[in-house]
Each structure stands twice: as C-alpha cells, then as structure tokens.
Short mmCIF file of C-alpha atoms in Angstrom, two decimals:
data_model
loop_
_atom_site.label_atom_id
_atom_site.label_comp_id
_atom_site.label_asym_id
_atom_site.label_seq_id
_atom_site.Cartn_x
_atom_site.Cartn_y
_atom_site.Cartn_z
CA MET A 1 108.47 115.21 74.48
CA SER A 2 106.72 111.84 74.33
CA GLN A 3 109.12 108.98 73.57
CA ILE A 4 106.69 107.64 70.96
CA ILE A 5 106.64 111.04 69.23
CA GLN A 6 110.45 111.20 69.45
CA ALA A 7 110.63 107.87 67.62
CA ILE A 8 108.44 109.27 64.83
CA TYR A 9 110.73 112.30 64.52
CA ARG A 10 113.77 109.99 64.29
CA ASN A 11 112.15 107.94 61.54
CA ALA A 12 111.20 111.13 59.69
CA GLN A 13 114.88 112.14 59.71
CA LEU A 14 116.18 108.70 58.70
CA ASN A 15 113.53 107.83 56.07
CA PRO A 16 111.41 110.92 55.37
CA ASN A 17 109.75 109.39 52.28
CA GLN A 18 108.84 106.08 53.93
CA ILE A 19 105.05 105.64 54.15
CA ALA A 20 103.94 105.88 57.78
CA LEU A 21 100.15 105.65 57.38
CA SER A 22 98.19 104.34 54.43
CA GLY A 23 94.48 103.77 53.98
CA LEU A 24 91.37 105.93 54.15
CA ASP A 25 90.92 109.26 55.89
CA ALA A 26 87.80 110.20 57.87
CA GLU A 27 85.99 111.16 54.65
CA ASN A 28 86.82 107.79 53.04
CA ASN A 29 89.42 109.20 50.67
CA ALA A 30 92.35 106.93 49.88
CA THR A 31 95.59 108.50 51.07
CA SER A 32 99.13 107.81 52.18
CA VAL A 33 101.24 109.84 54.59
CA THR A 34 105.04 109.73 54.69
CA TYR A 35 106.93 110.12 57.95
CA ARG A 36 107.91 113.67 56.95
CA GLN A 37 104.30 114.53 56.16
CA LEU A 38 103.15 112.89 59.38
CA ILE A 39 105.33 115.24 61.42
CA ASP A 40 103.77 118.24 59.66
CA LYS A 41 100.26 116.91 60.26
CA LEU A 42 100.96 116.18 63.91
CA GLU A 43 102.38 119.66 64.52
CA ASN A 44 99.44 121.37 62.79
CA THR A 45 96.89 119.25 64.63
CA ALA A 46 98.68 119.78 67.93
CA ASN A 47 98.51 123.55 67.43
CA SER A 48 94.78 123.32 66.71
CA ILE A 49 94.25 121.31 69.90
CA LYS A 50 96.13 123.93 71.90
CA GLN A 51 93.95 126.69 70.46
CA LEU A 52 90.80 124.87 71.58
CA GLY A 53 92.00 125.28 75.15
CA GLY A 54 90.37 122.21 76.65
CA ARG A 55 91.41 119.70 79.28
CA CYS A 56 90.49 116.33 77.81
CA ILE A 57 89.56 114.94 74.38
CA ALA A 58 86.88 112.30 73.76
CA LEU A 59 87.51 110.67 70.36
CA ARG A 60 84.61 108.72 68.90
CA ALA A 61 85.08 107.69 65.28
CA GLU A 62 85.54 104.79 62.92
CA ASN A 63 89.08 103.69 62.14
CA SER A 64 90.88 106.10 59.80
CA ILE A 65 94.26 107.71 59.29
CA ASP A 66 92.80 110.85 60.87
CA TRP A 67 91.95 108.89 64.04
CA ALA A 68 95.62 108.00 64.46
CA ILE A 69 96.78 111.57 63.79
CA VAL A 70 94.45 113.06 66.41
CA ASP A 71 95.53 110.42 68.92
CA LEU A 72 99.22 111.16 68.37
CA ALA A 73 98.76 114.96 68.31
CA ALA A 74 97.00 114.82 71.67
CA MET A 75 99.97 112.84 73.02
CA MET A 76 102.29 115.50 71.58
CA VAL A 77 100.59 118.26 73.62
CA GLU A 78 100.14 115.94 76.63
CA MET A 79 96.37 116.30 76.63
CA PRO A 80 94.49 113.25 77.94
CA LEU A 81 92.54 111.46 75.22
CA VAL A 82 89.64 109.07 75.73
CA PRO A 83 88.91 106.70 72.81
CA ILE A 84 85.22 105.77 72.77
CA PRO A 85 84.13 102.63 70.88
CA THR A 86 81.47 103.38 68.29
CA PHE A 87 79.39 100.49 69.66
CA PHE A 88 79.07 101.99 73.15
CA SER A 89 75.47 102.74 74.10
CA ASN A 90 74.31 106.32 74.75
CA GLN A 91 74.24 105.50 78.46
CA GLN A 92 77.83 104.29 78.37
CA ILE A 93 78.94 107.36 76.40
CA GLU A 94 77.28 109.66 78.93
CA HIS A 95 79.08 107.79 81.72
CA VAL A 96 82.44 108.23 79.96
CA LEU A 97 81.95 111.95 79.37
CA THR A 98 80.73 112.63 82.89
CA SER A 99 83.45 110.62 84.60
CA THR A 100 86.33 112.13 82.59
CA GLY A 101 85.08 115.70 82.24
CA ALA A 102 85.99 115.61 78.53
CA ASP A 103 85.41 119.05 77.01
CA ILE A 104 86.65 118.53 73.44
CA LEU A 105 84.59 116.02 71.48
CA VAL A 106 86.15 114.81 68.23
CA GLY A 107 84.58 112.64 65.55
CA ASP A 108 81.09 111.23 65.23
CA TRP A 109 78.81 113.18 67.55
CA ASN A 110 75.93 113.64 65.13
CA GLU A 111 73.33 112.72 67.73
CA GLN A 112 74.61 115.46 70.04
CA PHE A 113 75.47 118.16 67.50
CA ASP A 114 74.73 119.23 63.97
CA HIS A 115 77.80 119.03 61.74
CA GLN A 116 77.68 122.83 61.40
CA ASP A 117 78.18 123.18 65.14
CA SER A 118 81.80 121.99 65.02
CA VAL A 119 84.29 124.69 65.97
CA CYS A 120 87.05 123.28 63.77
CA HIS A 121 88.34 120.13 62.13
CA LEU A 122 91.24 118.10 63.45
CA GLU A 123 92.39 116.64 60.15
CA GLY A 124 89.10 115.38 58.68
CA LEU A 125 87.32 114.92 62.00
CA PRO A 126 84.95 117.60 63.33
CA ALA A 127 85.77 118.92 66.81
CA TYR A 128 83.29 120.38 69.29
CA ARG A 129 84.24 122.52 72.28
CA ILE A 130 81.78 122.06 75.12
CA TYR A 131 81.45 123.27 78.68
CA ALA A 132 82.05 120.52 81.20
CA GLU A 133 82.63 120.75 84.91
CA PRO A 134 86.17 119.74 85.93
CA CYS A 135 85.70 116.37 87.57
CA GLY A 136 89.17 115.95 89.09
CA ALA A 137 89.10 112.23 88.35
CA LEU A 138 91.99 112.18 85.87
CA LEU A 139 95.16 111.10 87.64
CA GLU A 140 98.28 113.23 87.23
CA GLY A 141 100.32 112.15 84.21
CA THR A 142 97.36 110.64 82.33
CA VAL A 143 97.64 110.78 78.53
CA LYS A 144 95.04 108.12 77.77
CA VAL A 145 91.94 106.81 79.47
CA THR A 146 90.88 103.43 78.16
CA PHE A 147 87.51 102.07 79.20
CA THR A 148 86.88 98.42 79.89
CA SER A 149 83.47 97.07 78.99
CA GLY A 150 82.65 96.26 82.62
CA SER A 151 80.97 92.98 83.54
CA THR A 152 77.74 94.86 84.27
CA GLY A 153 77.91 97.00 81.12
CA THR A 154 79.20 100.10 82.98
CA PRO A 155 82.67 100.82 81.56
CA LYS A 156 85.54 101.50 83.95
CA GLY A 157 88.22 104.06 83.06
CA VAL A 158 91.91 103.12 83.33
CA CYS A 159 94.38 106.04 83.43
CA LEU A 160 97.59 105.41 81.47
CA SER A 161 100.74 107.48 81.26
CA GLU A 162 102.87 108.00 78.18
CA ASP A 163 105.55 105.88 79.85
CA ASN A 164 103.03 103.04 80.23
CA LEU A 165 102.31 103.16 76.50
CA PHE A 166 105.93 103.52 75.40
CA ARG A 167 107.20 100.70 77.61
CA VAL A 168 104.73 98.16 76.28
CA SER A 169 105.24 99.35 72.68
CA SER A 170 109.03 99.23 72.81
CA SER A 171 108.94 95.86 74.54
CA LEU A 172 106.74 94.51 71.73
CA VAL A 173 109.21 95.88 69.16
CA THR A 174 111.93 93.82 70.84
CA ALA A 175 109.79 90.69 71.18
CA LEU A 176 108.60 90.63 67.54
CA ASP A 177 112.03 90.09 66.01
CA VAL A 178 110.54 89.51 62.53
CA ASP A 179 110.69 91.41 59.27
CA VAL A 180 107.41 93.36 59.15
CA ALA A 181 106.85 96.18 56.65
CA ARG A 182 103.03 96.50 56.65
CA HIS A 183 100.56 96.11 59.50
CA LEU A 184 96.85 95.98 58.68
CA VAL A 185 94.57 97.36 61.38
CA LEU A 186 91.49 95.17 61.83
CA LEU A 187 90.22 95.76 65.36
CA PRO A 188 88.77 99.15 66.36
CA LEU A 189 91.53 101.61 67.27
CA SER A 190 89.45 102.45 70.32
CA THR A 191 90.61 99.02 71.52
CA LEU A 192 93.83 99.58 73.45
CA LEU A 193 95.46 96.46 71.98
CA GLU A 194 95.08 97.67 68.39
CA ASN A 195 95.90 101.26 69.36
CA VAL A 196 99.25 100.04 70.69
CA THR A 197 100.04 97.36 68.11
CA GLY A 198 98.45 99.06 65.11
CA VAL A 199 99.72 102.62 65.61
CA TYR A 200 102.51 102.93 68.17
CA VAL A 201 104.49 99.77 67.39
CA PRO A 202 104.63 100.25 63.58
CA LEU A 203 105.57 103.93 63.94
CA ILE A 204 108.34 103.12 66.42
CA LEU A 205 109.59 100.46 63.98
CA GLY A 206 109.47 102.97 61.10
CA VAL A 207 107.13 100.82 58.97
CA THR A 208 103.64 101.30 57.52
CA SER A 209 100.33 101.05 59.36
CA MET A 210 97.40 100.48 57.00
CA ILE A 211 94.18 101.87 58.48
CA PHE A 212 90.68 101.48 57.05
CA PRO A 213 87.17 101.60 58.50
CA GLY A 214 86.23 98.26 60.00
CA GLU A 215 83.59 97.49 57.38
CA HIS A 216 86.22 97.87 54.64
CA VAL A 217 88.27 95.00 56.10
CA GLY A 218 85.37 92.84 57.23
CA LEU A 219 84.69 93.85 60.83
CA THR A 220 81.83 96.12 61.89
CA GLY A 221 81.16 97.20 65.47
CA SER A 222 82.27 94.73 68.12
CA SER A 223 81.35 91.45 66.46
CA LYS A 224 79.80 91.66 62.95
CA PHE A 225 82.11 89.93 60.49
CA ASN A 226 82.20 89.64 56.69
CA ALA A 227 84.60 86.91 55.56
CA GLN A 228 84.51 88.05 51.91
CA TYR A 229 85.65 91.59 52.74
CA PHE A 230 88.29 90.17 55.08
CA ALA A 231 89.69 87.95 52.31
CA GLN A 232 89.61 90.82 49.81
CA ALA A 233 91.57 93.04 52.23
CA LEU A 234 94.22 90.34 52.68
CA ALA A 235 94.53 89.93 48.91
CA GLN A 236 94.69 93.67 48.17
CA TYR A 237 96.95 94.90 50.97
CA GLN A 238 99.09 91.81 51.66
CA PRO A 239 99.86 92.67 55.28
CA ASN A 240 102.82 91.20 57.14
CA SER A 241 101.17 91.46 60.55
CA LEU A 242 97.70 91.36 62.07
CA VAL A 243 96.15 91.40 65.53
CA LEU A 244 93.19 89.05 65.85
CA THR A 245 90.69 87.77 68.36
CA PRO A 246 90.27 83.96 68.52
CA ALA A 247 87.12 84.21 66.37
CA LEU A 248 89.02 86.16 63.69
CA LEU A 249 91.88 83.65 63.80
CA MET A 250 89.41 80.87 63.06
CA ALA A 251 88.07 82.95 60.17
CA LEU A 252 91.63 83.44 58.87
CA ILE A 253 92.21 79.68 59.06
CA GLN A 254 89.16 79.06 56.86
CA VAL A 255 90.23 81.77 54.40
CA VAL A 256 93.75 80.34 54.07
CA LYS A 257 92.41 76.81 53.68
CA HIS A 258 90.47 77.97 50.62
CA ASN A 259 93.21 80.28 49.30
CA PRO A 260 96.67 79.49 50.73
CA GLN A 261 98.26 82.42 48.87
CA LEU A 262 96.50 84.90 51.13
CA GLY A 263 98.55 83.73 54.10
CA GLU A 264 101.94 83.90 52.39
CA PRO A 265 102.78 87.58 53.16
CA LEU A 266 102.05 87.14 56.87
CA ARG A 267 105.03 87.19 59.22
CA PHE A 268 103.35 87.66 62.60
CA VAL A 269 99.74 87.24 63.67
CA ALA A 270 99.09 88.11 67.32
CA VAL A 271 96.03 86.53 68.91
CA GLY A 272 94.48 87.83 72.12
CA GLY A 273 91.28 88.68 73.93
CA ALA A 274 90.42 85.15 75.06
CA ARG A 275 92.05 81.77 75.58
CA VAL A 276 92.76 79.77 72.41
CA ALA A 277 92.89 75.97 72.31
CA ALA A 278 96.35 74.57 71.49
CA GLU A 279 94.87 72.55 68.61
CA ILE A 280 93.64 75.74 66.93
CA MET A 281 97.11 77.31 67.11
CA GLU A 282 98.68 74.12 65.75
CA THR A 283 96.22 74.08 62.85
CA ALA A 284 97.16 77.68 62.03
CA HIS A 285 100.88 76.84 61.95
CA GLN A 286 100.27 73.75 59.81
CA LEU A 287 98.66 76.08 57.28
CA GLY A 288 101.65 78.43 57.43
CA ILE A 289 99.88 81.09 59.49
CA PRO A 290 102.43 82.51 61.96
CA ALA A 291 99.92 82.89 64.80
CA TYR A 292 101.14 83.61 68.34
CA GLU A 293 98.91 83.84 71.37
CA GLY A 294 99.38 86.62 73.90
CA TYR A 295 97.75 87.98 77.02
CA GLY A 296 97.19 91.43 78.42
CA LEU A 297 94.91 93.77 80.30
CA SER A 298 94.16 97.47 80.28
CA GLU A 299 95.51 97.88 83.79
CA SER A 300 98.97 97.06 82.42
CA ALA A 301 98.66 99.11 79.21
CA SER A 302 97.64 96.03 77.21
CA VAL A 303 100.13 93.26 76.41
CA VAL A 304 101.75 91.39 79.32
CA SER A 305 103.00 88.20 77.68
CA LEU A 306 103.43 86.84 74.18
CA ASN A 307 104.60 83.81 72.26
CA ALA A 308 107.15 84.61 69.57
CA PRO A 309 108.81 82.74 66.67
CA ASN A 310 111.89 81.93 68.71
CA ARG A 311 109.96 81.03 71.86
CA VAL A 312 106.56 79.44 71.47
CA LYS A 313 104.43 76.88 73.29
CA HIS A 314 100.92 76.31 71.97
CA GLY A 315 98.27 76.31 74.68
CA SER A 316 100.09 79.06 76.57
CA CYS A 317 99.93 82.83 76.21
CA GLY A 318 103.71 83.08 76.08
CA VAL A 319 106.30 84.48 78.44
CA ALA A 320 106.22 87.87 80.13
CA LEU A 321 107.57 90.75 78.05
CA GLU A 322 110.87 92.23 79.18
CA HIS A 323 109.27 95.15 81.03
CA ILE A 324 106.99 92.97 83.18
CA GLU A 325 107.49 90.74 86.22
CA VAL A 326 104.97 88.02 87.02
CA LYS A 327 104.27 85.62 89.88
CA VAL A 328 101.45 83.36 91.02
CA ALA A 329 99.58 83.91 94.29
CA GLU A 330 98.65 81.03 96.57
CA ASP A 331 95.15 80.89 95.09
CA LYS A 332 96.68 80.67 91.56
CA GLU A 333 95.87 84.29 90.64
CA LEU A 334 98.39 85.99 88.35
CA LEU A 335 100.16 89.00 89.87
CA ILE A 336 102.16 91.46 87.76
CA LYS A 337 104.64 94.26 88.38
CA GLY A 338 106.54 96.61 86.13
CA ASN A 339 104.09 98.54 83.97
CA ILE A 340 101.02 99.06 86.10
CA ALA A 341 98.62 101.83 85.09
CA LEU A 342 98.32 105.00 87.13
CA GLY A 343 94.98 103.69 88.36
CA TYR A 344 91.29 103.95 87.69
CA LEU A 345 89.64 107.35 87.48
CA ASN A 346 90.02 109.02 90.88
CA GLU A 347 91.44 105.75 92.23
CA PRO A 348 95.27 105.53 92.01
CA PHE A 349 96.99 102.15 92.20
CA ASN A 350 99.30 102.06 95.21
CA ASP A 351 100.18 98.37 95.56
CA GLU A 352 103.49 97.06 94.22
CA TRP A 353 101.83 94.04 92.59
CA LEU A 354 98.61 94.16 90.56
CA ALA A 355 96.13 91.33 91.03
CA THR A 356 94.88 90.48 87.54
CA GLY A 357 91.86 88.35 88.45
CA ASP A 358 93.12 85.60 86.12
CA LEU A 359 93.90 82.07 87.28
CA VAL A 360 97.13 80.69 85.85
CA ASN A 361 100.08 78.42 86.20
CA ILE A 362 103.58 79.30 85.02
CA ASP A 363 105.55 76.31 83.77
CA PRO A 364 109.28 75.77 84.35
CA ASP A 365 110.10 77.46 81.01
CA GLY A 366 108.29 80.63 82.04
CA PHE A 367 105.22 80.17 79.82
CA ILE A 368 101.98 81.45 81.32
CA HIS A 369 98.92 79.22 81.03
CA ILE A 370 95.61 81.02 81.62
CA HIS A 371 92.75 78.90 82.98
CA GLY A 372 90.04 81.55 83.33
CA ARG A 373 88.76 84.41 85.40
CA LYS A 374 88.85 84.00 89.17
CA LYS A 375 85.37 85.49 89.52
CA ASN A 376 83.97 83.17 86.83
CA GLN A 377 84.97 79.91 88.51
CA ILE A 378 82.19 77.36 88.71
CA ILE A 379 82.13 75.41 91.98
CA THR A 380 80.12 72.22 91.53
CA SER A 381 78.16 70.55 94.31
CA TYR A 382 81.11 68.14 94.63
CA GLY A 383 83.41 71.06 95.42
CA ARG A 384 85.35 70.96 92.14
CA ASN A 385 86.51 74.33 90.78
CA VAL A 386 86.09 74.56 87.01
CA SER A 387 86.83 77.47 84.67
CA PRO A 388 84.10 77.78 82.00
CA GLU A 389 86.49 79.65 79.67
CA TRP A 390 88.79 76.63 79.55
CA ILE A 391 86.04 74.29 78.34
CA GLU A 392 84.56 76.89 75.99
CA SER A 393 87.93 77.44 74.31
CA GLN A 394 88.46 73.68 73.96
CA ALA A 395 85.03 73.45 72.30
CA GLN A 396 86.40 75.58 69.42
CA VAL A 397 88.26 72.49 68.23
CA PHE A 398 85.14 70.34 67.85
CA ILE A 399 82.35 72.85 67.11
CA PRO A 400 84.20 75.91 65.74
CA ALA A 401 81.10 77.62 64.32
CA ALA A 402 79.00 77.33 67.49
CA LYS A 403 78.68 79.63 70.48
CA LEU A 404 78.81 77.52 73.62
CA LEU A 405 78.34 78.62 77.24
CA VAL A 406 79.22 76.38 80.17
CA VAL A 407 77.20 76.53 83.41
CA GLY A 408 76.98 74.38 86.54
CA GLU A 409 77.34 76.48 89.71
CA ALA A 410 76.29 74.28 92.69
CA GLN A 411 75.08 71.57 90.29
CA HIS A 412 76.12 67.90 90.32
CA SER A 413 77.45 68.26 86.76
CA LEU A 414 78.19 70.77 84.03
CA SER A 415 75.77 71.83 81.30
CA ALA A 416 76.40 73.54 77.98
CA ILE A 417 74.02 76.07 76.44
CA VAL A 418 74.40 75.88 72.67
CA GLU A 419 72.47 76.45 69.47
CA PRO A 420 71.22 73.32 67.65
CA SER A 421 73.42 72.09 64.80
CA ASP A 422 74.14 68.91 62.89
CA TYR A 423 75.79 66.18 64.95
CA ILE A 424 75.94 68.42 68.02
CA VAL A 425 75.62 65.49 70.47
CA GLU A 426 78.38 63.55 68.73
CA ARG A 427 80.65 66.61 68.75
CA ILE A 428 80.06 67.22 72.45
CA HIS A 429 81.02 63.59 73.12
CA LEU A 430 84.26 64.21 71.23
CA LEU A 431 84.83 67.34 73.30
CA ASN A 432 84.24 65.36 76.49
CA GLY A 433 86.80 62.82 75.38
CA SER A 434 89.45 65.54 75.49
CA LEU A 435 88.51 66.64 79.04
CA PRO A 436 88.96 65.14 82.52
CA ASP A 437 85.80 63.60 83.96
CA TYR A 438 84.96 66.50 86.29
CA ALA A 439 85.01 68.99 83.37
CA ARG A 440 82.82 67.03 80.98
CA ILE A 441 79.46 68.27 79.72
CA GLN A 442 76.71 66.08 81.14
CA ARG A 443 73.72 68.01 79.81
CA LEU A 444 72.96 70.04 76.68
CA ILE A 445 70.56 72.97 76.73
CA LEU A 446 69.64 73.70 73.11
CA THR A 447 68.38 77.21 72.42
CA SER A 448 67.48 78.41 68.95
CA ASN A 449 69.23 81.77 68.95
CA LEU A 450 71.64 82.86 71.67
CA ALA A 451 71.85 86.34 70.17
CA THR A 452 68.26 87.06 71.22
CA HIS A 453 69.28 86.82 74.89
CA THR A 454 70.85 90.27 74.79
CA HIS A 455 70.73 90.61 78.59
CA TRP A 456 73.15 87.67 78.85
CA PHE A 457 76.02 89.68 77.38
CA THR A 458 77.81 92.98 77.91
CA LYS A 459 77.93 95.50 75.07
CA ASN A 460 81.12 93.96 73.69
CA GLY A 461 79.83 90.40 73.93
CA ARG A 462 81.29 89.10 77.19
CA PRO A 463 78.97 86.64 79.00
CA ARG A 464 77.27 87.82 82.17
CA ARG A 465 77.89 84.57 84.01
CA ASP A 466 75.66 85.20 87.01
CA VAL A 467 72.65 86.00 84.81
CA ILE A 468 73.19 82.92 82.65
CA GLU A 469 73.72 80.64 85.67
CA THR A 470 70.46 81.81 87.24
CA TRP A 471 68.53 81.19 84.01
CA ALA A 472 70.02 77.71 83.55
CA SER A 473 69.41 76.73 87.17
CA GLU A 474 65.74 77.69 86.92
CA LEU A 475 65.38 75.76 83.66
CA ILE A 476 67.04 72.59 85.01
CA SER A 477 65.04 72.66 88.25
CA GLY A 478 61.76 73.13 86.40
CA ARG A 479 61.08 76.61 87.82
CA ASN A 480 61.38 77.96 84.27
CA THR A 481 58.88 76.12 82.07
CA ASN A 482 59.78 77.89 78.81
CA THR A 483 59.33 75.38 75.99
CA ASP A 484 61.63 77.17 73.56
CA HIS A 485 64.57 75.20 74.89
CA GLN A 486 65.40 71.49 74.70
CA ILE A 487 67.35 69.65 77.39
CA ILE A 488 69.37 66.59 76.37
CA GLU A 489 70.91 64.40 79.09
CA LEU A 490 74.12 62.90 77.76
CA TYR A 491 74.86 60.39 80.50
#
C-alpha cells in the first residue's frame, strides 16, 4: 500500500475525529471530513475506480475536497492519474489525453460530454469511461503524470512514482518543524507543488487541509487575482500555512500592511515558482509574515530546497532537503540526485544526476542561490552573460506593481519592456543603482498593455524569451516602425 495512504490510516487510528479535509465539495457545498470518514470515502472511491476498469485517469476540475479524494483513491489502487489545469487550452488537453492514453475522464468535461453521459460519480465529480488506444508511454511504476507548461506551449509529461511523492512529502514534514494545524490551499491542485504541500504533507502530519475553489480564495485560473477575496479568506479561515508564488507574496504583504491581524495565525508561508528579491523577503519578515523561499521542479517531484525558521538566508532558495543531493557543474548548472522522476512519457531517465537547466551557486553554508535559466541567458555584444530573471526579480523591489521584461541578446546594452506608470524612469534609475554596471537597464521600451501580446507568453504566463527578443531587436533597429511603443534612452 502507498506510504502516503498508510500515513492516513495511522492518523485515522490515532485521531479518528480530527478534521482531515475542510472546505467545499465539487458541488460547492460546505463540508468537513474527519480522518475516519476520509478512509471510508477513499475505500468507496477506490472500489468505484476499480469497477470502471480503466488504465489511467485524467482529472480536470476546480479545487475541491472531492478533487483530493479522487487523487488519493487513485493512488490507493495504483492507477496513474493525470491532473489537468483548468486553464489548459483545448489543444493542450488533446495533447495530454493522446500522449497518456487516459481512458477515465473525471471532472469538468462539459465540452466533450453532456453531464448525463457520465457513467458514475467519484464523490461529487462525474466520471466518463472512454475508449482510448493504449499508448505505452506511461513508465512502469507511474502513479502521477504532471505536465509542465512547456516553453512553446506544448506541455511535457513527467512520470512520478509513489516513492517520489512520499519522499518529498516526508522530507518537507521534517523540514517544516513548526506547529501547523490548518493549511489553506490557494494554488490549483493540478499544480504539483500545491498537490504535494496542500494534500500529502498535511495528511501525513495529521492536520487539516482547507480546500476551496480558487475564486473563493482570490485566485482564478493561472493568474487572475482578487485581493479582497484573498483577505476575506485569511480572515475567515485563519490558516497557519500557505504556499504562494512571488506575486501572491507581494499581495499578502500589502494585505498585512493594511490589516496586521490577518498575518498573525501564519506559521509558515512557502514561496516558490520564481526567484524572489531578498528585500521582498525581508519586508515580509519585518511585517511578521513567516515567508520562506524554496525551489523545485517537476522532474524531482517538486520541492528540492527550502529555507526554514531554523535555517534561513534571504536571497537564497534554501538548502537541499534531506532526500536530495546537489552539486554545481562547471558551467554553473545545478545538478541533483536522490529523488529523480521515472522520466518523461516514453523517455525514462537513466543518468545518475539530473541537469536542472538552472544556473546557481551554492555558498559555504549550503544555501542555493538561483540566478536564472541556462537557456534564458542573455549574451550581450560585449560577451557578458546576464540572467533576465535576476534583474526582473530585483525590479519587484522598486516597481512591485509593474510587469517588466529584460531583453538585450547581442545588443550593446540591456533594455526593459514595461508598461507606463508614474515615476517609471526614476524607479528604473533606483533599480540600476542596486545592480552592477553590466546588468543595468540602458533603455526603456514603454508599451501600453503587455497582456495584449498573448503570443509573448505560454499558457501559464511564462515569457517566450526568443519571441520577445526578436520583437525588441526589430523595434530598436527600426525594422519595426510600430508607433504604439515609446523608447526612452536612459544614458
């Protein structure tokens, strides 16, 4: 039996009446499930999955208690499950289904089926049994396939074993070392990070995971945010732990500045997904927000390193968790060993060390400092290598509300594409004052609305650097004569 499921059984024996899951079910009914009740629900759902007789489950649904139950029941019967983000395009969904051969579809498939077509319900989620050709791409031992967004928009499937998931979860339990009774799920559970930290870790600890649809707590899709709903959720549910992206951390900082009481119940706030400037983390701690930056990747079942209350260094993403070994290659790329995924679909990993694609240095105390993606490095005409992510994260300190993109491949100097705002030139000068000369912004490209350039970003909002660099190069050279953009030379 899965070690995660075994931990749930142990907690059901020790504290049967302790609340395991609290929140809304798939039909938006408020509910709470004790550990004893959770075991019953998992066993019933597992039996229903067995009766469907499929090979692989594709789960596409908003966050709910039922989402977590289906996920755990599939693990109980060792059937591979593929979480699909609700913001994936139809093309991406088709790619996921074809590449995995999923033949049980659970959740929101209204565009493919009428609700009456469901063969059963797994908890409150409709399930559809379809015919799909066996694709043979799932690696032996796979219990979860998590899809990256892909830099080109085509998601790539990572095959994870139950041991992968348990090792990272149990290692996080050890690293936390704080008194947490209630975790509030904010990110989509289809995100591996929240799946691990919002479901597996609390249930191993024997505490409560509070699960609501994203809109209920202020986050819709991949990036739409409502600060009022977020603040209301903090006030109503008083969570002890959260997992946030850097943008959500900055929102939390503003909320706590206006209402310090909302931060008082927090004991641990993990921050990941992108590099965070040290000044932002220091501001959070000055406000009493226990924010700790971490780092991870799907190919290692999510979290690799983490700062913690007893071992923290702002500006780093912490030290490697106990189940992971790390080292730095000659070209500064981070290599990891110890909890590597089974591989990509139909592409097993065979090397002892996994090349992460991230450029780092590890200081004498073991803290990992991420500088950016190896493939995203800008090489200026003077031969200087610069990571755009480093400068973009530092910009959060001086222009926190602005989206800023750094370009400069083969150029004499760096440029920043940014939306117009009050005192933008003065703020960029302040940013430059915090950077070495070779990393300073020499030119501003003001564009009225970055969001309209949809082809610049992947479906989950990651910049397509090559596309943006080409556009900026043409604009600077005069080959693009579009007058919707203003160029300001700073020096």
